[in-house]
Amino acid sequence: MQTRSSVAAQNYAPLYFLASLGAGGLSVTFFMFLMFWVPHQGRPVPVFEDILSAFQTGSFAMQSAIIIAAVGIAGFTILNLKSLIWNLKQFTTFKKSDGYAKFAKSNAASTQLAMPLALAMSVNALFIVGLVFVPGLWDVIEYLFPVALIVFALIAAIALRMIASFIGDVLADGSFDETANGSFAQALPGFALAMVAVGMSAPAAMSTIKATVATSLILSTFIGVIATIYATLAIFAGILGMIRHGAAREVAPTLMITVPLMTVLGIMVLRQNHGLHTTFEVHAPPAETLMLTAKLLGVQFAFLGLGLAVLKVQGYWSDFVIGAKTSVGSYALVCPFVALSVMGHFFINKGLVGADVITKFGSGYWMLSAVAIAMQLIAIAMVFRLNRQHFSTAPVAAIPAE
């Protein structure tokens, strides 16, 4: 009797780690409800006690938002971890396969960096789960920051080792195929390092111990700078590749990788600025935060437009998202909408509200927040759609990543 397995299992590629990444990112979008709507006086983030108090004393709307946020965080974190574990098992098997040696010498070898990228996202998601669901966590939070920095440092080491292997085995060896570089897929290592950097920057925004804040600032800056340099070079190389040889259709969604990259690096800078303000007396006016988030959104919309234009011309949506075909690269479509939702909340609350441009919870506030929530809903719909396509057992015409 023939054994049936999912499309993803039959055509496994490391880019499937993006399925875990997208789910983890969605848990962050739900945390934005709590971050900016639940009062947390004296703390940079809301914790279990703040959320419980707001639920007990808040209006029906507040209670509804808290319930939706809690369910969303729990549900998508579970999906994130489930997908991560599945990918780690598949990736281990894949590395033992006959085709791995050829893969490791190809352009696609850089997609292995989706693994540390997903690992870093899962650590961030679990930290959010701890804040939201664990009573008394804030009482011991200072002990957890050094542990978190060590974990992120280990993930950074994995990522840097993979990057070194890729440079040695593919770039320095001369086996890199420039004709197949018509995308921003090679920026994925930079994205992975940026995700580590934003995790490393969390203690800078939350700790009250100077040594912890300083360590967080230094480590996150170090990794963030490397991420920025690597991603910038890869994006320029991808642009040249598209000009010379056209956009690579199977990984065309990576043309929007700059969107989540800007959100991750932007949050890193915001966290660092908060630490510099509270610990080192470096004070920046609210208007600077407004301009920073506005500039980040400007870059995001520019690359979002680029990606959507190319995908439309190539008929990518009709074939691989709405249609019956599958391509593992389609999971890269989730990240831009997650990132726009998160950055939208920061732009509204830290930028516009912080600079007294709009009133919090006013009509203008909710109109703009509705746009951020719309981006979140698009990402949710896409995750469910892609998971049905890729993890069903029905036979589907699949295109592996190259």
PDB file of C-alpha atoms in Angstrom, residues 208-327:
ATOM      1  CA  THR A 208      17.452  48.069  35.599  1.00  0.00           C
ATOM      2  CA  ILE A 209      20.967  46.676  36.089  1.00  0.00           C
ATOM      3  CA  LYS A 210      23.536  48.822  34.294  1.00  0.00           C
ATOM      4  CA  ALA A 211      25.850  45.940  33.402  1.00  0.00           C
ATOM      5  CA  THR A 212      22.983  43.966  31.875  1.00  0.00           C
ATOM      6  CA  VAL A 213      21.792  46.955  29.865  1.00  0.00           C
ATOM      7  CA  ALA A 214      25.309  47.696  28.623  1.00  0.00           C
ATOM      8  CA  THR A 215      25.885  44.080  27.622  1.00  0.00           C
ATOM      9  CA  SER A 216      22.574  44.021  25.796  1.00  0.00           C
ATOM     10  CA  LEU A 217      23.369  47.269  23.986  1.00  0.00           C
ATOM     11  CA  ILE A 218      26.806  46.118  22.884  1.00  0.00           C
ATOM     12  CA  LEU A 219      25.852  42.616  21.770  1.00  0.00           C
ATOM     13  CA  SER A 220      22.719  43.690  19.920  1.00  0.00           C
ATOM     14  CA  THR A 221      24.628  46.496  18.187  1.00  0.00           C
ATOM     15  CA  PHE A 222      27.429  44.136  17.168  1.00  0.00           C
ATOM     16  CA  ILE A 223      25.083  41.547  15.655  1.00  0.00           C
ATOM     17  CA  GLY A 224      22.737  44.206  14.267  1.00  0.00           C
ATOM     18  CA  VAL A 225      25.562  45.918  12.366  1.00  0.00           C
ATOM     19  CA  ILE A 226      26.692  42.618  10.849  1.00  0.00           C
ATOM     20  CA  ALA A 227      23.084  41.869   9.882  1.00  0.00           C
ATOM     21  CA  THR A 228      22.695  45.270   8.235  1.00  0.00           C
ATOM     22  CA  ILE A 229      25.915  44.993   6.236  1.00  0.00           C
ATOM     23  CA  TYR A 230      25.187  41.456   5.062  1.00  0.00           C
ATOM     24  CA  ALA A 231      21.576  42.158   4.122  1.00  0.00           C
ATOM     25  CA  THR A 232      22.486  45.387   2.302  1.00  0.00           C
ATOM     26  CA  LEU A 233      25.132  43.691   0.170  1.00  0.00           C
ATOM     27  CA  ALA A 234      22.796  40.782  -0.590  1.00  0.00           C
ATOM     28  CA  ILE A 235      19.954  43.102  -1.608  1.00  0.00           C
ATOM     29  CA  PHE A 236      22.188  45.079  -3.973  1.00  0.00           C
ATOM     30  CA  ALA A 237      23.487  41.818  -5.461  1.00  0.00           C
ATOM     31  CA  GLY A 238      19.892  40.655  -5.900  1.00  0.00           C
ATOM     32  CA  ILE A 239      18.958  43.890  -7.678  1.00  0.00           C
ATOM     33  CA  LEU A 240      21.878  43.455 -10.080  1.00  0.00           C
ATOM     34  CA  GLY A 241      20.839  39.845 -10.638  1.00  0.00           C
ATOM     35  CA  MET A 242      17.298  40.898 -11.531  1.00  0.00           C
ATOM     36  CA  ILE A 243      18.519  43.606 -13.890  1.00  0.00           C
ATOM     37  CA  ARG A 244      20.750  41.144 -15.733  1.00  0.00           C
ATOM     38  CA  HIS A 245      18.721  37.939 -15.624  1.00  0.00           C
ATOM     39  CA  GLY A 246      15.209  38.787 -14.402  1.00  0.00           C
ATOM     40  CA  ALA A 247      13.437  37.884 -11.155  1.00  0.00           C
ATOM     41  CA  ALA A 248      13.562  34.247 -10.040  1.00  0.00           C
ATOM     42  CA  ARG A 249       9.897  33.266  -9.863  1.00  0.00           C
ATOM     43  CA  GLU A 250      10.109  30.494  -7.249  1.00  0.00           C
ATOM     44  CA  VAL A 251      11.655  32.814  -4.635  1.00  0.00           C
ATOM     45  CA  ALA A 252      10.155  36.108  -5.818  1.00  0.00           C
ATOM     46  CA  PRO A 253       8.400  36.642  -2.423  1.00  0.00           C
ATOM     47  CA  THR A 254      11.844  37.288  -0.913  1.00  0.00           C
ATOM     48  CA  LEU A 255      11.794  40.634  -2.728  1.00  0.00           C
ATOM     49  CA  MET A 256       9.788  41.817   0.299  1.00  0.00           C
ATOM     50  CA  ILE A 257      12.255  40.521   2.903  1.00  0.00           C
ATOM     51  CA  THR A 258      13.274  44.130   3.568  1.00  0.00           C
ATOM     52  CA  VAL A 259       9.849  44.717   5.134  1.00  0.00           C
ATOM     53  CA  PRO A 260      10.349  42.378   8.133  1.00  0.00           C
ATOM     54  CA  LEU A 261      14.037  43.297   8.241  1.00  0.00           C
ATOM     55  CA  MET A 262      13.134  46.956   8.843  1.00  0.00           C
ATOM     56  CA  THR A 263      10.656  46.033  11.577  1.00  0.00           C
ATOM     57  CA  VAL A 264      13.139  43.835  13.413  1.00  0.00           C
ATOM     58  CA  LEU A 265      15.997  46.324  13.198  1.00  0.00           C
ATOM     59  CA  GLY A 266      13.629  49.187  14.009  1.00  0.00           C
ATOM     60  CA  ILE A 267      12.411  47.521  17.202  1.00  0.00           C
ATOM     61  CA  MET A 268      16.030  46.823  18.106  1.00  0.00           C
ATOM     62  CA  VAL A 269      16.831  50.547  17.822  1.00  0.00           C
ATOM     63  CA  LEU A 270      13.721  51.528  19.809  1.00  0.00           C
ATOM     64  CA  ARG A 271      14.674  49.113  22.575  1.00  0.00           C
ATOM     65  CA  GLN A 272      18.240  50.412  22.597  1.00  0.00           C
ATOM     66  CA  ASN A 273      17.036  54.006  22.746  1.00  0.00           C
ATOM     67  CA  HIS A 274      14.837  53.157  25.726  1.00  0.00           C
ATOM     68  CA  GLY A 275      17.797  51.603  27.540  1.00  0.00           C
ATOM     69  CA  LEU A 276      19.996  54.583  26.751  1.00  0.00           C
ATOM     70  CA  HIS A 277      17.271  56.859  28.104  1.00  0.00           C
ATOM     71  CA  THR A 278      16.530  55.022  31.365  1.00  0.00           C
ATOM     72  CA  THR A 279      20.052  53.867  32.226  1.00  0.00           C
ATOM     73  CA  PHE A 280      22.511  56.263  30.582  1.00  0.00           C
ATOM     74  CA  GLU A 281      20.512  59.519  30.575  1.00  0.00           C
ATOM     75  CA  VAL A 282      20.547  59.793  26.779  1.00  0.00           C
ATOM     76  CA  HIS A 283      17.279  61.565  26.050  1.00  0.00           C
ATOM     77  CA  ALA A 284      15.721  61.668  22.577  1.00  0.00           C
ATOM     78  CA  PRO A 285      12.605  63.787  21.905  1.00  0.00           C
ATOM     79  CA  PRO A 286       9.407  61.957  20.882  1.00  0.00           C
ATOM     80  CA  ALA A 287       9.594  63.551  17.429  1.00  0.00           C
ATOM     81  CA  GLU A 288      12.738  61.517  16.733  1.00  0.00           C
ATOM     82  CA  THR A 289      10.827  58.301  17.347  1.00  0.00           C
ATOM     83  CA  LEU A 290       8.068  59.550  15.053  1.00  0.00           C
ATOM     84  CA  MET A 291      10.574  60.233  12.275  1.00  0.00           C
ATOM     85  CA  LEU A 292      12.385  56.925  12.805  1.00  0.00           C
ATOM     86  CA  THR A 293       9.209  54.858  12.519  1.00  0.00           C
ATOM     87  CA  ALA A 294       8.022  56.951   9.559  1.00  0.00           C
ATOM     88  CA  LYS A 295      11.295  56.352   7.708  1.00  0.00           C
ATOM     89  CA  LEU A 296      11.128  52.624   8.415  1.00  0.00           C
ATOM     90  CA  LEU A 297       7.575  52.474   7.068  1.00  0.00           C
ATOM     91  CA  GLY A 298       8.685  54.405   3.983  1.00  0.00           C
ATOM     92  CA  VAL A 299      11.356  51.797   3.201  1.00  0.00           C
ATOM     93  CA  GLN A 300       8.882  49.005   3.893  1.00  0.00           C
ATOM     94  CA  PHE A 301       6.211  50.316   1.542  1.00  0.00           C
ATOM     95  CA  ALA A 302       8.812  50.886  -1.188  1.00  0.00           C
ATOM     96  CA  PHE A 303       9.936  47.245  -1.129  1.00  0.00           C
ATOM     97  CA  LEU A 304       6.397  45.990  -0.584  1.00  0.00           C
ATOM     98  CA  GLY A 305       5.421  47.758  -3.794  1.00  0.00           C
ATOM     99  CA  LEU A 306       8.400  46.261  -5.625  1.00  0.00           C
ATOM    100  CA  GLY A 307       7.552  42.746  -4.498  1.00  0.00           C
ATOM    101  CA  LEU A 308       3.843  42.981  -5.202  1.00  0.00           C
ATOM    102  CA  ALA A 309       4.483  44.395  -8.685  1.00  0.00           C
ATOM    103  CA  VAL A 310       6.804  41.531  -9.613  1.00  0.00           C
ATOM    104  CA  LEU A 311       4.493  38.887  -8.141  1.00  0.00           C
ATOM    105  CA  LYS A 312       1.538  40.283 -10.081  1.00  0.00           C
ATOM    106  CA  VAL A 313       3.401  40.267 -13.395  1.00  0.00           C
ATOM    107  CA  GLN A 314       4.613  36.723 -12.808  1.00  0.00           C
ATOM    108  CA  GLY A 315       1.172  35.468 -11.773  1.00  0.00           C
ATOM    109  CA  TYR A 316       2.595  34.177  -8.504  1.00  0.00           C
ATOM    110  CA  TRP A 317      -0.549  34.746  -6.437  1.00  0.00           C
ATOM    111  CA  SER A 318      -2.852  32.929  -8.823  1.00  0.00           C
ATOM    112  CA  ASP A 319      -0.531  29.929  -9.077  1.00  0.00           C
ATOM    113  CA  PHE A 320       0.984  29.454  -5.622  1.00  0.00           C
ATOM    114  CA  VAL A 321      -1.317  31.181  -3.133  1.00  0.00           C
ATOM    115  CA  ILE A 322      -4.807  31.048  -4.580  1.00  0.00           C
ATOM    116  CA  GLY A 323      -4.144  28.262  -7.085  1.00  0.00           C
ATOM    117  CA  ALA A 324      -3.341  24.578  -6.729  1.00  0.00           C
ATOM    118  CA  LYS A 325       0.432  24.751  -7.156  1.00  0.00           C
ATOM    119  CA  THR A 326       2.813  25.058  -4.227  1.00  0.00           C
ATOM    120  CA  SER A 327       6.187  26.707  -3.754  1.00  0.00           C
TER     121      SER A 327
END
